[in-house]
mmCIF file of N, CA and C and ligand atoms in Angstrom:
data_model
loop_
_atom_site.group_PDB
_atom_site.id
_atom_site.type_symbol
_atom_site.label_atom_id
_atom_site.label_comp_id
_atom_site.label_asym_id
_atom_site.label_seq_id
_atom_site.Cartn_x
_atom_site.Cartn_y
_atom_site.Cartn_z
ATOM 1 N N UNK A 303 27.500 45.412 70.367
ATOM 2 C CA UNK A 303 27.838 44.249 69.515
ATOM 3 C C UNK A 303 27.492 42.957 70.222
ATOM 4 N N UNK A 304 28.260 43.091 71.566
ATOM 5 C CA UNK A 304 27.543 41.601 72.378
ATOM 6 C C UNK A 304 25.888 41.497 71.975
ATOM 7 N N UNK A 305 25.554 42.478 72.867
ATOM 8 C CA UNK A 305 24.269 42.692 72.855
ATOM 9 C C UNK A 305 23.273 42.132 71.378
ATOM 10 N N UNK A 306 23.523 42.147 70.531
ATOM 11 C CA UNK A 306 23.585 42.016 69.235
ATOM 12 C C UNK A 306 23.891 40.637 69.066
ATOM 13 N N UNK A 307 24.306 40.187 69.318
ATOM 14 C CA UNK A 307 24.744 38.904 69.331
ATOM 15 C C UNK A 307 23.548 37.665 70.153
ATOM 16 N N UNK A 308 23.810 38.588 71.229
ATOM 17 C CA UNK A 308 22.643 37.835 72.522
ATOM 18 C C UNK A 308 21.602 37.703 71.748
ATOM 19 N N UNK A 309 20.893 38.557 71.119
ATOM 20 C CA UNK A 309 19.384 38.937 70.317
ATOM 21 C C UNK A 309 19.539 37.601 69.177
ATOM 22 N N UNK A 310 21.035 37.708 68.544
ATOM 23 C CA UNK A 310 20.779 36.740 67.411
ATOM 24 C C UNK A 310 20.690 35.590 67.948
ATOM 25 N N UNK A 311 21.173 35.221 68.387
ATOM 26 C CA UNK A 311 21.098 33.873 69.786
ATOM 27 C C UNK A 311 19.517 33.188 70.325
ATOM 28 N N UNK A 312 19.426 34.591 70.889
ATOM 29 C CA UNK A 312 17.832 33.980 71.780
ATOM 30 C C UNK A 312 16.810 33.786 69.977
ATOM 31 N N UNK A 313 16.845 34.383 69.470
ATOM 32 C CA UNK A 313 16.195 34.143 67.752
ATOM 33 C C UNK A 313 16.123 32.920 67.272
ATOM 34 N N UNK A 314 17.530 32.793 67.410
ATOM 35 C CA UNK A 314 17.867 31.268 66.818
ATOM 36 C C UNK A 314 17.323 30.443 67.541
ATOM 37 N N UNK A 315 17.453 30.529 68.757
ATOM 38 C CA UNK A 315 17.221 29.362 69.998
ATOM 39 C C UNK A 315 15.388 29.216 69.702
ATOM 40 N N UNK A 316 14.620 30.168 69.631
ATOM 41 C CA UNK A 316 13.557 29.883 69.591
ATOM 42 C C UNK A 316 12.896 29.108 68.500
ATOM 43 N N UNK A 317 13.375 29.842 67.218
ATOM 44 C CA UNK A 317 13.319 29.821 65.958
ATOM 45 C C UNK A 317 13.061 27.636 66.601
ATOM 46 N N UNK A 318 14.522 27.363 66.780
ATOM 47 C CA UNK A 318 14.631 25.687 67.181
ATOM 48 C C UNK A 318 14.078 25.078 67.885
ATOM 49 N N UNK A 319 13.715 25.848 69.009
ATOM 50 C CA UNK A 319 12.667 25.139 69.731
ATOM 51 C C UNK A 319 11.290 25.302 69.219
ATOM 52 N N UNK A 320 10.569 26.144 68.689
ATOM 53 C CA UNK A 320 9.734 26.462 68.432
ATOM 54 C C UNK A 320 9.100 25.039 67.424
ATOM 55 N N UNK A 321 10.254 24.627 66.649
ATOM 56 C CA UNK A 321 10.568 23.730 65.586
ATOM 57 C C UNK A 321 10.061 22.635 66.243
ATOM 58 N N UNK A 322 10.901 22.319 67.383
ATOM 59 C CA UNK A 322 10.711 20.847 68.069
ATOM 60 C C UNK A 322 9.466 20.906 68.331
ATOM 61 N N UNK A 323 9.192 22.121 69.127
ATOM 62 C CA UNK A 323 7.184 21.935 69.828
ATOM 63 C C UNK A 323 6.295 21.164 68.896
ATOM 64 N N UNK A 324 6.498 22.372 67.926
ATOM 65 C CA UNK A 324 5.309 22.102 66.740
ATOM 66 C C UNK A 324 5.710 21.019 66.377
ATOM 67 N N UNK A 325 6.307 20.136 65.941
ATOM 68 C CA UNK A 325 6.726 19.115 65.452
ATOM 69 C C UNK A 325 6.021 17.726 66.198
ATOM 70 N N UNK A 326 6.452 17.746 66.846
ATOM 71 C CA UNK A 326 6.152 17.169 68.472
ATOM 72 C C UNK A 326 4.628 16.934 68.513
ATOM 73 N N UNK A 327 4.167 18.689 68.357
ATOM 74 C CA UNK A 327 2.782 18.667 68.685
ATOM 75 C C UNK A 327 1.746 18.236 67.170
ATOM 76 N N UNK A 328 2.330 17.958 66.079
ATOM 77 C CA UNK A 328 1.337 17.508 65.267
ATOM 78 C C UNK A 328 1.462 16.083 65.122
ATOM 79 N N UNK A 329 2.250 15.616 66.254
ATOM 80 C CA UNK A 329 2.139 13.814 65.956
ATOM 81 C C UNK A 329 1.208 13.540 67.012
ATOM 82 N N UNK A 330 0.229 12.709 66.158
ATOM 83 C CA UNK A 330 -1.311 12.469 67.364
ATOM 84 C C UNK A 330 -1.181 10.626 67.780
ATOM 85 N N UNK A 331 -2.601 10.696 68.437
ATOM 86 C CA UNK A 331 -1.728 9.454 69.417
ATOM 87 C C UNK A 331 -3.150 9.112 68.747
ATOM 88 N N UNK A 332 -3.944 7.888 68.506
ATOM 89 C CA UNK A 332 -4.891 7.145 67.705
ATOM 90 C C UNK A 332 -5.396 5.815 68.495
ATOM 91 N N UNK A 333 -6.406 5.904 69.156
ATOM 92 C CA UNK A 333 -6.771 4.679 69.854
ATOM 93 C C UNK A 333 -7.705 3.435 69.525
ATOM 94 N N UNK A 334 -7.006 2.613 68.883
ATOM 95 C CA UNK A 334 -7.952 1.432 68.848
ATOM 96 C C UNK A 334 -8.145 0.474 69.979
ATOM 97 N N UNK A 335 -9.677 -0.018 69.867
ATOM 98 C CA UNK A 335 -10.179 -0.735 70.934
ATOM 99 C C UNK A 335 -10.481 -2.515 70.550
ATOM 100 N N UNK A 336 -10.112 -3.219 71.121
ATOM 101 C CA UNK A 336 -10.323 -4.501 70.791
ATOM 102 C C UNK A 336 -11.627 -4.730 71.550
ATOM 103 N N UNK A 337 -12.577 -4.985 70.948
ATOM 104 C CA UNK A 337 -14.145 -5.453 71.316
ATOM 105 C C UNK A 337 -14.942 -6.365 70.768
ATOM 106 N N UNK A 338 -15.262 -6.997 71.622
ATOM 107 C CA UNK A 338 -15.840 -8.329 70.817
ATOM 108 C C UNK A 338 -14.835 -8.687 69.981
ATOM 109 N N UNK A 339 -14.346 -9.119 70.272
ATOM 110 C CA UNK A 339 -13.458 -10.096 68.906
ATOM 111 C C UNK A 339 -13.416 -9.031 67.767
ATOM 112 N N UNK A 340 -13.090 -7.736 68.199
ATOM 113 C CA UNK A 340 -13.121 -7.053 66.250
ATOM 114 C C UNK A 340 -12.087 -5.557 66.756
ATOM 115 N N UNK A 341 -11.212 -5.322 66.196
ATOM 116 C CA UNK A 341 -10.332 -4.298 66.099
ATOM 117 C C UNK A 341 -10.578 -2.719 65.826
ATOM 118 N N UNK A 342 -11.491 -2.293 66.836
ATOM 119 C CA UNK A 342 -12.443 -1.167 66.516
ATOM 120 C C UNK A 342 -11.724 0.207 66.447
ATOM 121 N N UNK A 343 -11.412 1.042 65.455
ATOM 122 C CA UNK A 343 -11.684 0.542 64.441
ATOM 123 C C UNK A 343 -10.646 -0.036 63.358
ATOM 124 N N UNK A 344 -11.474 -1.150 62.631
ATOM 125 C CA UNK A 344 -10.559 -2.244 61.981
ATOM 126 C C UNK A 344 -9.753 -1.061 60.869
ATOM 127 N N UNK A 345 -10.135 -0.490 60.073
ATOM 128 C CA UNK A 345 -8.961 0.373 59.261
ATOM 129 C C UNK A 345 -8.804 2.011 59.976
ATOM 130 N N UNK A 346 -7.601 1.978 60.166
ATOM 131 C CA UNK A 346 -7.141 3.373 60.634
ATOM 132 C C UNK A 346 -6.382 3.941 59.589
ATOM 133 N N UNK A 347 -6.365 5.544 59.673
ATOM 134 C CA UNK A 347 -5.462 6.088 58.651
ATOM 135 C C UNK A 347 -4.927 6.979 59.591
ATOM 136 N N UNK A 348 -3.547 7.175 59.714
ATOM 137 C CA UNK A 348 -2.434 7.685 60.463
ATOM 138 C C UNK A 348 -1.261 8.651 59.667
ATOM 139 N N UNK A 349 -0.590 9.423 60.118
ATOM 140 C CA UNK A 349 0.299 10.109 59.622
ATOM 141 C C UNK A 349 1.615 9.480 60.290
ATOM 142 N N UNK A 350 2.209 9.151 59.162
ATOM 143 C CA UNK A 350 4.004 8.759 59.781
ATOM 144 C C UNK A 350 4.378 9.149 61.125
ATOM 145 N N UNK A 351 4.308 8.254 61.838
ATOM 146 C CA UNK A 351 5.101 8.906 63.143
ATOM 147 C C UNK A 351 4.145 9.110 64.266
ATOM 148 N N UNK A 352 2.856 8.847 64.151
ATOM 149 C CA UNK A 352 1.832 8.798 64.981
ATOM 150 C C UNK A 352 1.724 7.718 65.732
ATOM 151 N N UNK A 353 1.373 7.707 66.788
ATOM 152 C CA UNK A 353 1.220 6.272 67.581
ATOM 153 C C UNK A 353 -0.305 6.301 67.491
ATOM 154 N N UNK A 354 -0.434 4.440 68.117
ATOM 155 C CA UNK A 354 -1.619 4.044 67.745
ATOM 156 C C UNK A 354 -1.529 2.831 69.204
ATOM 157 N N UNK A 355 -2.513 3.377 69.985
ATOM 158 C CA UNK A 355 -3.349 3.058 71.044
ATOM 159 C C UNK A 355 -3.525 1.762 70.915
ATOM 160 N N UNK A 356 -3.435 0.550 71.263
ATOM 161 C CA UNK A 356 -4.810 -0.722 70.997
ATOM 162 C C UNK A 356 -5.209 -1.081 72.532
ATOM 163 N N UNK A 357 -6.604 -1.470 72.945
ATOM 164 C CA UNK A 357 -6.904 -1.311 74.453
ATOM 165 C C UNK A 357 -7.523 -2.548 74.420
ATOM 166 N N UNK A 358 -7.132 -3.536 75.035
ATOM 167 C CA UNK A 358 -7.972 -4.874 75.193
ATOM 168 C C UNK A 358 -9.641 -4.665 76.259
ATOM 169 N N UNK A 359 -10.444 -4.208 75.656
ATOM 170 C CA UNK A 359 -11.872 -4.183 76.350
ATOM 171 C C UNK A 359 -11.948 -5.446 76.132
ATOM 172 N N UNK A 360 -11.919 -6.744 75.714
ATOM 173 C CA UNK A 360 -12.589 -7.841 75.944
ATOM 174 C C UNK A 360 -12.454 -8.223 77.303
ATOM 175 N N UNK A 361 -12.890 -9.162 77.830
ATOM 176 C CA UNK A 361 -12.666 -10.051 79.008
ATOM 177 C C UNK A 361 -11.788 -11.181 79.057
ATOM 178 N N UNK A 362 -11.145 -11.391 77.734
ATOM 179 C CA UNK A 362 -10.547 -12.382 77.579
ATOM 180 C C UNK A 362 -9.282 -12.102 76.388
ATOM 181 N N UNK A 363 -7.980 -12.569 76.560
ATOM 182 C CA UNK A 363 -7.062 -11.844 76.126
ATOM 183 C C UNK A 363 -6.650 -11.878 74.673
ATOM 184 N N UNK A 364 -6.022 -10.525 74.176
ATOM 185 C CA UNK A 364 -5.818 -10.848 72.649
ATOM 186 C C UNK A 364 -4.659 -10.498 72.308
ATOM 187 N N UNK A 365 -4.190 -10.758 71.154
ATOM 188 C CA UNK A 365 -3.005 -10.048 71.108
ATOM 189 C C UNK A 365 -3.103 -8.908 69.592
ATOM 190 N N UNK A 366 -1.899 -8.046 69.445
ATOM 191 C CA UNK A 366 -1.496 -7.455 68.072
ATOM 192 C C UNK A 366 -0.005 -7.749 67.157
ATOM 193 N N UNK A 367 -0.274 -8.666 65.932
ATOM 194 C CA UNK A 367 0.359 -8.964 65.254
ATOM 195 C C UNK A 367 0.631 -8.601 64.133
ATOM 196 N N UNK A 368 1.958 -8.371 64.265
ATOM 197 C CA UNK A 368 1.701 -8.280 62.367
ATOM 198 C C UNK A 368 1.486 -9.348 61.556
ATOM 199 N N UNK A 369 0.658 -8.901 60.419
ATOM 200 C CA UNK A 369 0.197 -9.681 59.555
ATOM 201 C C UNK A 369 1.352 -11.095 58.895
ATOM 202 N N UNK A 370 1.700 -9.947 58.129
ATOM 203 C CA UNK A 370 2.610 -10.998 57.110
ATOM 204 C C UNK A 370 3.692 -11.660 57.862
ATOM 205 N N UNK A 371 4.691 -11.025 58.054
ATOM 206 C CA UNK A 371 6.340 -11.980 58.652
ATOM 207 C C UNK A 371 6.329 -11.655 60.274
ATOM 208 N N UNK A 372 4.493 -11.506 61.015
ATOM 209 C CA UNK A 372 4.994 -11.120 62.255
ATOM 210 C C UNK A 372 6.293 -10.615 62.760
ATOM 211 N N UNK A 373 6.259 -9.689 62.118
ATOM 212 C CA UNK A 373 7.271 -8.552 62.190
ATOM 213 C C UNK A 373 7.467 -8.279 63.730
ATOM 214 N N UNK A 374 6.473 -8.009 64.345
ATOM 215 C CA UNK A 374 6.051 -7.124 65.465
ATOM 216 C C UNK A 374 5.000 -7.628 66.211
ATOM 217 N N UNK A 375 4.728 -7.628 67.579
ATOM 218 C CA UNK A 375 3.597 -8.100 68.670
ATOM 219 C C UNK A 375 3.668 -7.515 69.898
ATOM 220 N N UNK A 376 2.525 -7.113 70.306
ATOM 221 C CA UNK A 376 2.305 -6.359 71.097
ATOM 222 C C UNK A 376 2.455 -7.424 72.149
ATOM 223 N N UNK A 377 2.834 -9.002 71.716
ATOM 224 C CA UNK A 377 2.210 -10.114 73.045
ATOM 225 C C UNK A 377 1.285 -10.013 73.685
ATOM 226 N N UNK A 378 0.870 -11.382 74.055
ATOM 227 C CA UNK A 378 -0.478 -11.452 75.169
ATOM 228 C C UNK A 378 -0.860 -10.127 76.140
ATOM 229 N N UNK A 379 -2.292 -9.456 75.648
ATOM 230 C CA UNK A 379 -2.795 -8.221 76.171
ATOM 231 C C UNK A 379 -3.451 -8.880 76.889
ATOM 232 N N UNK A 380 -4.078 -8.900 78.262
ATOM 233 C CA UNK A 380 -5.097 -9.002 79.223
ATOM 234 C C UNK A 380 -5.519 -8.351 79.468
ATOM 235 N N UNK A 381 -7.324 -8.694 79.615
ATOM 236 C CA UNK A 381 -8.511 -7.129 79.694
ATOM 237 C C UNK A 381 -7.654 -5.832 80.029
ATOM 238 N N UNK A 382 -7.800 -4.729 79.627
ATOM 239 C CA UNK A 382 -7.755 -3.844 80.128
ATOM 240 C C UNK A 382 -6.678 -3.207 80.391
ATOM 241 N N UNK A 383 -5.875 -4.369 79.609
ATOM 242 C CA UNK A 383 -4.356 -3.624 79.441
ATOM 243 C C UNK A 383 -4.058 -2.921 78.021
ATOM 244 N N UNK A 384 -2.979 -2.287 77.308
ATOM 245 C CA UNK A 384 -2.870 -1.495 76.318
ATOM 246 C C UNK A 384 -1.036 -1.985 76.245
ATOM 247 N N UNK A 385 -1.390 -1.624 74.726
ATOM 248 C CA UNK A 385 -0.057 -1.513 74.104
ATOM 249 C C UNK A 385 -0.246 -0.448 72.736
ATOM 250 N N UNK A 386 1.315 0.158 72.958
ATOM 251 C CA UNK A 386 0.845 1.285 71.906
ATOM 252 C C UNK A 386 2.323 1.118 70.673
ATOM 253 N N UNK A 387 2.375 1.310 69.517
ATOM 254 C CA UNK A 387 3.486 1.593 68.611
ATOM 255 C C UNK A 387 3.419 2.829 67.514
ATOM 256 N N UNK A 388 4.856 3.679 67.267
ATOM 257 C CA UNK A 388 4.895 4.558 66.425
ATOM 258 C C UNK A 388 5.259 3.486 65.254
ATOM 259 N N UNK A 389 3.903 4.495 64.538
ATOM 260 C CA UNK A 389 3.761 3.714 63.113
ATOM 261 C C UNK A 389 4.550 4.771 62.026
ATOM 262 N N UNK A 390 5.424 4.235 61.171
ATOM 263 C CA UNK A 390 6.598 4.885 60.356
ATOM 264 C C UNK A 390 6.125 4.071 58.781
ATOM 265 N N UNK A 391 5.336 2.963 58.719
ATOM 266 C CA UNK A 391 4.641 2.609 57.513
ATOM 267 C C UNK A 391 2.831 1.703 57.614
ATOM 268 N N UNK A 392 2.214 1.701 56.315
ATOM 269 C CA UNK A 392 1.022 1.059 56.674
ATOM 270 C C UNK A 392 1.403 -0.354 57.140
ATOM 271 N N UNK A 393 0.485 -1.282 57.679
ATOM 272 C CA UNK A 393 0.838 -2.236 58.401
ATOM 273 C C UNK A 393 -0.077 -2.748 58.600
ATOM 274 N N UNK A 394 -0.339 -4.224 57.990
ATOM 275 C CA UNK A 394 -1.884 -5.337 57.964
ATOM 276 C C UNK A 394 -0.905 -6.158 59.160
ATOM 277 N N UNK A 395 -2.140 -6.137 60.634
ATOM 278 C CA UNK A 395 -2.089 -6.836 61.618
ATOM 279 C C UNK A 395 -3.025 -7.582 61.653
ATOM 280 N N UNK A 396 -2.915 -8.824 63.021
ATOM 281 C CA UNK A 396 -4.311 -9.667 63.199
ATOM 282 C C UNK A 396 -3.577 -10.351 64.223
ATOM 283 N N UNK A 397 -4.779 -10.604 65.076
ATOM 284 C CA UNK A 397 -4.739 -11.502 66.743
ATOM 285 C C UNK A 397 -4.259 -12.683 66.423
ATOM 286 N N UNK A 398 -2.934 -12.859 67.226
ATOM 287 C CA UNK A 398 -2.377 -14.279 66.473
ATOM 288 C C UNK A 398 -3.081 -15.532 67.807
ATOM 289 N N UNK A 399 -3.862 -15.201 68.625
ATOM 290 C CA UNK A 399 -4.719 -15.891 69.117
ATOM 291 C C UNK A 399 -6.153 -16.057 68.515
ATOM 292 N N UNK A 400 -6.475 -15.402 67.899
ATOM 293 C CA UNK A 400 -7.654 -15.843 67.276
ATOM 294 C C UNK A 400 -7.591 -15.106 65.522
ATOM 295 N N UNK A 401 -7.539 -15.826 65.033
ATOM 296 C CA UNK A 401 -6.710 -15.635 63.577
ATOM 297 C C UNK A 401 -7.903 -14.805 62.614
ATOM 298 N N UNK A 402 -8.847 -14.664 62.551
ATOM 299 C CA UNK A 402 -9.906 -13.784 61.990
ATOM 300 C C UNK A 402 -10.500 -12.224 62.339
ATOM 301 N N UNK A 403 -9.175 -12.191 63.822
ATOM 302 C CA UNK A 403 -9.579 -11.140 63.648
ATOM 303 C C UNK A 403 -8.331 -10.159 63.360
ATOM 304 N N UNK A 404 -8.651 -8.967 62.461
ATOM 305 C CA UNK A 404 -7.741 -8.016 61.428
ATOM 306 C C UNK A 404 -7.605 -6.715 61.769
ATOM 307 N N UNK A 405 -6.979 -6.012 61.196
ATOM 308 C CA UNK A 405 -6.912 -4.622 61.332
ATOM 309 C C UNK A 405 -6.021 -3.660 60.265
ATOM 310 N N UNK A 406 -5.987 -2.912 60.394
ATOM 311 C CA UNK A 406 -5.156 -1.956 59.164
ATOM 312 C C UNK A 406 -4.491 -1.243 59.776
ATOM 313 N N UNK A 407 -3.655 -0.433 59.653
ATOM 314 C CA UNK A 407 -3.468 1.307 59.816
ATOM 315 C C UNK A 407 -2.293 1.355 58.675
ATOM 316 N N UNK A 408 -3.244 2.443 57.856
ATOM 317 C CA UNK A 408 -2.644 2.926 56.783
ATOM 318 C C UNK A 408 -1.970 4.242 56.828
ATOM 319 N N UNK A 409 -1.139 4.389 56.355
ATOM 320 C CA UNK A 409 -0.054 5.888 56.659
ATOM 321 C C UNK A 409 -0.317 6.548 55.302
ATOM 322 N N UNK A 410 -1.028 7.845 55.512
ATOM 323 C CA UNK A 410 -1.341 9.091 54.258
ATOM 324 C C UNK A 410 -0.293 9.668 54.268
HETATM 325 CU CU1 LIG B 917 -7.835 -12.132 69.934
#
Protein backbone atom coordinates (compact mmCIF):
# COMPACT_ATOMS: atom_id res chain seq x y z
CA UNK A 1 0.00 0.00 0.00
CA UNK A 2 2.90 2.45 0.95
CA UNK A 3 4.58 1.33 -1.89
CA UNK A 4 1.58 2.25 -3.95
CA UNK A 5 1.39 5.35 -2.77
CA UNK A 6 5.22 6.20 -3.39
CA UNK A 7 4.44 5.25 -7.28
CA UNK A 8 1.36 7.63 -7.11
CA UNK A 9 3.57 10.34 -5.79
CA UNK A 10 6.70 10.10 -7.99
CA UNK A 11 3.66 10.20 -11.10
CA UNK A 12 2.31 13.13 -9.87
CA UNK A 13 5.59 14.83 -9.14
CA UNK A 14 6.66 14.34 -12.67
CA UNK A 15 3.44 14.64 -14.34
CA UNK A 16 4.28 18.68 -12.54
CA UNK A 17 7.43 19.06 -13.30
CA UNK A 18 7.34 17.83 -16.54
CA UNK A 19 4.56 20.74 -16.85
CA UNK A 20 6.95 23.45 -15.64
CA UNK A 21 9.91 22.25 -18.20
CA UNK A 22 7.82 22.29 -21.16
CA UNK A 23 6.26 25.35 -20.29
CA UNK A 24 9.37 27.10 -19.56
CA UNK A 25 10.82 25.59 -22.60
CA UNK A 26 8.35 26.97 -25.26
CA UNK A 27 8.88 30.61 -24.16
CA UNK A 28 11.63 31.86 -26.72
CA UNK A 29 13.85 34.74 -26.20
CA UNK A 30 13.70 37.15 -29.72
CA UNK A 31 16.56 39.47 -30.52
CA UNK A 32 16.31 42.78 -31.91
CA UNK A 33 19.24 44.81 -33.06
CA UNK A 34 19.39 48.57 -33.15
CA UNK A 35 21.46 49.49 -36.42
CA UNK A 36 21.86 52.39 -38.09
CA UNK A 37 19.26 54.28 -36.63
CA UNK A 38 16.52 51.42 -37.46
CA UNK A 39 15.10 48.68 -35.04
CA UNK A 40 16.14 45.53 -36.89
CA UNK A 41 13.83 43.96 -37.07
CA UNK A 42 11.30 46.90 -36.95
CA UNK A 43 8.01 44.47 -36.64
CA UNK A 44 8.36 41.38 -34.51
CA UNK A 45 5.71 38.81 -33.83
CA UNK A 46 6.06 37.09 -30.38
CA UNK A 47 4.05 34.73 -28.27
CA UNK A 48 2.79 36.06 -24.78
CA UNK A 49 5.41 35.69 -22.43
CA UNK A 50 8.41 35.68 -24.69
CA UNK A 51 11.19 38.03 -24.15
CA UNK A 52 12.61 40.25 -26.62
CA UNK A 53 16.38 41.01 -26.86
CA UNK A 54 17.15 44.79 -28.12
CA UNK A 55 21.18 45.15 -28.64
CA UNK A 56 22.50 48.65 -29.23
CA UNK A 57 25.08 47.89 -32.35
CA UNK A 58 25.21 51.57 -33.08
CA UNK A 59 28.18 53.57 -31.86
CA UNK A 60 26.16 55.99 -30.43
CA UNK A 61 23.41 55.55 -27.83
CA UNK A 62 19.67 54.78 -28.11
CA UNK A 63 17.09 54.08 -26.17
CA UNK A 64 13.55 51.70 -26.07
CA UNK A 65 10.32 53.39 -25.46
CA UNK A 66 7.10 52.90 -25.40
CA UNK A 67 5.22 54.48 -27.87
CA UNK A 68 2.09 55.95 -26.60
CA UNK A 69 2.07 56.83 -22.54
CA UNK A 70 5.85 55.73 -22.35
CA UNK A 71 4.72 53.18 -20.36
CA UNK A 72 8.12 51.54 -20.21
CA UNK A 73 12.09 52.30 -21.15
CA UNK A 74 14.73 50.40 -21.41
CA UNK A 75 16.77 54.02 -20.62
CA UNK A 76 19.87 55.22 -22.19
CA UNK A 77 21.52 51.93 -24.00
CA UNK A 78 25.28 52.51 -24.87
CA UNK A 79 26.97 50.61 -27.86
CA UNK A 80 26.86 47.30 -27.08
CA UNK A 81 24.86 47.13 -24.25
CA UNK A 82 21.28 45.21 -24.19
CA UNK A 83 18.13 45.37 -22.50
CA UNK A 84 15.59 42.72 -22.63
CA UNK A 85 11.50 42.63 -21.53
CA UNK A 86 8.76 39.82 -21.20
CA UNK A 87 6.24 40.88 -23.54
CA UNK A 88 2.51 39.89 -22.07
CA UNK A 89 0.83 42.35 -24.94
CA UNK A 90 1.61 43.95 -28.55
CA UNK A 91 3.46 47.13 -27.94
CA UNK A 92 4.34 50.25 -30.52
CA UNK A 93 7.85 51.50 -29.21
CA UNK A 94 10.36 54.23 -30.54
CA UNK A 95 13.88 55.82 -29.47
CA UNK A 96 12.85 58.61 -27.34
CA UNK A 97 16.30 60.05 -28.38
CA UNK A 98 15.79 60.12 -31.81
CA UNK A 99 12.02 60.16 -32.43
CA UNK A 100 11.74 58.42 -36.04
CA UNK A 101 12.97 55.67 -35.15
CA UNK A 102 10.01 52.70 -34.43
CA UNK A 103 9.39 49.32 -33.80
CA UNK A 104 6.54 46.80 -33.13
CA UNK A 105 6.26 43.50 -31.41
CA UNK A 106 3.06 42.08 -31.91
CA UNK A 107 1.73 39.13 -29.67
CA UNK A 108 -0.14 36.10 -31.89
CU1 LIG B 1 18.07 56.24 -31.01
Amino acid sequence: MNNLKQVVLLFLFCVAFNTVVLSQESKTKHIVEIKNMKFIPSELTVHKGDTVVWINRDIFPHDVTELKNKAWSSSVLQPEKSWSKIISESEDYYCSLHIVMKGKVIVN
